[in-house]
């Protein structure tokens, strides 16, 4: 097992090298001149040249690239031009915010979507199947910012049940000490239940928004793959052998239907983590997606490079995890295959 | 644990909470009372205005955390709102200002200290002014606008006295000392944090405030939150009432509005015109709106290249713009019109003021015919970062110019590229906004119309007569010759309106919403919030 993981990790290295080169080139090729942008209002050609020099942008590209790679080798992702902070600390503080939100949204989604998908497959054509279809279509066709704004409007503005959508914590609540960066965990570990309650209350609406959005792929995938499995011969044999419905569906059919579902989960998770910029904007969530987009809008290279690199590493790790899970779920699919 | 013991301890616990709970609540109420929650679309990217690429919200941090030698008095406007007074200065860190013929001398207030407790001396002031003219980029250009150029101009006479020598007589010099750039920095602290590569410690001041202003930044999470605490030893003015200011970034305009209407935030700053007009109608909040001084939206035509090098074509366009429709659709009626005066020959030296143009398609067609230029195909560009305002303007202009045979394509330029596109001076036509800090007509013209062809002179308009008039206004202002000044100013405005390289549309407003218990908000030339005068009842 360990050897196979090691083998897998070795194949990852060329991917990462490719990502480093592509992100570097991509950010240089992008239109927009950071020197002009950062020279600010009332810039003169001389002041733009001064800024360009201080940013090191007057050097030839290969030299800039070498500097970038050697910085990376030292664990230095560079400094964001716009905030002046090291990119690594920004990402370290924003990644947990995104991850906490995404995980909660995904867990919510799995709790609803997987049973719904199974039921829809078992009772094909019934009202549950129709509900499943409606939920999936609605979830995927409503843009996330719309769902988010609607939830804010109903639960915060009209009913007042939810706290103000001002980010991870209410402005007057105290931030739990940084242990994992997940506010729910950090506040529980330190026994700060007041912060836990505040952080959890802030999480509900954005997590629900993500949940609604991700319901569709998960239910549809569960349903489709369950249908395929239920039609297969071993299920018929199991039924013919007189096993009860529960055993047939959960133990035999669902276990075999899980592979495509897990693949979808992995894809949905990585998509939600980096691409839910709109949800982050609506809920003022200090996540990693909005960080990257803002940096991009300001031609701020370092955070964009850092973001792409982090996401690439995460994606690779996630894929590895899913491959290992495959082996656990279905012993026929071992990594050697 | 036995049942009885458990019950006993549970009661004790309950009693304990019962006693302590009110204390916690009242403490929380107290902090809320002394804390302001401000929400805006963007937060600072740098706490120091001297930094490379500091954004507008960053200016707000600098304004509140650093002192200047002098500042402006407050005046009450006709609508009852407060504004800075352009013509009257008051001491801030200086207690006294003496203007000589070719220099100005400041005596520093006694007992003034930086946030870390070090006394503020004239050497700190000298170091700070040196820094402003040396770091390059925006701060240095801004200093130059007031003829503050060389380090040799700044003299620390003794610990308590600071002198600025003029390189030439310039009316902008004193106002330029009252803008945000010549803030006073803690030179001792910054010298300690300076490195060989960064002799002015710009890295340190990016995320730390090293001043003596009324507030200091207690914590800063870029893009999320900035928390200020009051500097209780502040001597620059009356000690502010608010002990803490929490400034949250809420990107969604709808949510900022919801926060205000639910009473969860105290101030929402720089509202879109749409929210402003609707909230004003509701009447639940206190809304203040001030025209942005020395600022206007305009359509700018590149006069270097055909077809807009033809004056008649430019005038035809100025007669074909649906001005009122633009104000109604883009600004929801909430803007000051800059069109429809009796004539393009102006008689008063005020700026900005309406042009003689108005929506008159017949006249536009006539001018187009007289120009001898055939059907035109061109593009109109705007900054996507300002799409809320600029996009409807561009669309209305596109539609209207179609009637006089000018076919326009719309070019949306991403915010990050806007400045570099402007610098290239290749866009034939654009919708743009400009405003100058120093609220004088010649200052606007210096940037936008003069032969130095600065980045804001987007039409590339270069005209010898214009330069003579602008220089004339500067020279007349420096010696206080009112008659000559008025003649030059009315002269250059009239010329600008007849040649129309840029077609003024309207002067926008700066809009603020506050809860009813907030008072003391004041409009500033820098268009940011000054926390020092705010009071929460």
PDB file of C-alpha atoms in Angstrom, chain B residues 33 36 238-242 267 286 514-521 530-537:
ATOM      1  CA  UNK B  33     -22.068  52.071  22.766  1.00  0.00           C
ATOM      2  CA  UNK B  36     -18.724  51.938  15.740  1.00  0.00           C
ATOM      3  CA  UNK B 238     -10.907  67.122  20.763  1.00  0.00           C
ATOM      4  CA  UNK B 239     -10.610  63.522  21.989  1.00  0.00           C
ATOM      5  CA  UNK B 240     -13.032  61.454  19.861  1.00  0.00           C
ATOM      6  CA  UNK B 241     -16.014  59.862  21.562  1.00  0.00           C
ATOM      7  CA  UNK B 242     -15.675  56.448  19.922  1.00  0.00           C
ATOM      8  CA  UNK B 267     -22.589  53.396   8.977  1.00  0.00           C
ATOM      9  CA  UNK B 286     -30.093  59.187   8.294  1.00  0.00           C
ATOM     10  CA  UNK B 514     -26.132  56.186   9.163  1.00  0.00           C
ATOM     11  CA  UNK B 515     -28.296  55.019  12.023  1.00  0.00           C
ATOM     12  CA  UNK B 516     -30.217  57.895  13.552  1.00  0.00           C
ATOM     13  CA  UNK B 517     -28.046  57.921  16.697  1.00  0.00           C
ATOM     14  CA  UNK B 518     -24.872  58.693  14.734  1.00  0.00           C
ATOM     15  CA  UNK B 519     -23.868  62.318  14.247  1.00  0.00           C
ATOM     16  CA  UNK B 520     -20.811  64.326  13.323  1.00  0.00           C
ATOM     17  CA  UNK B 521     -20.212  62.848   9.863  1.00  0.00           C
ATOM     18  CA  UNK B 530     -13.123  60.683   9.470  1.00  0.00           C
ATOM     19  CA  UNK B 531     -13.915  58.781  12.696  1.00  0.00           C
ATOM     20  CA  UNK B 532     -12.636  61.549  14.929  1.00  0.00           C
ATOM     21  CA  UNK B 533     -15.738  63.707  14.743  1.00  0.00           C
ATOM     22  CA  UNK B 534     -18.279  60.868  14.838  1.00  0.00           C
ATOM     23  CA  UNK B 535     -20.531  60.584  17.876  1.00  0.00           C
ATOM     24  CA  UNK B 536     -22.747  57.652  18.805  1.00  0.00           C
ATOM     25  CA  UNK B 537     -25.573  58.700  21.098  1.00  0.00           C
TER      26      UNK B 537
END
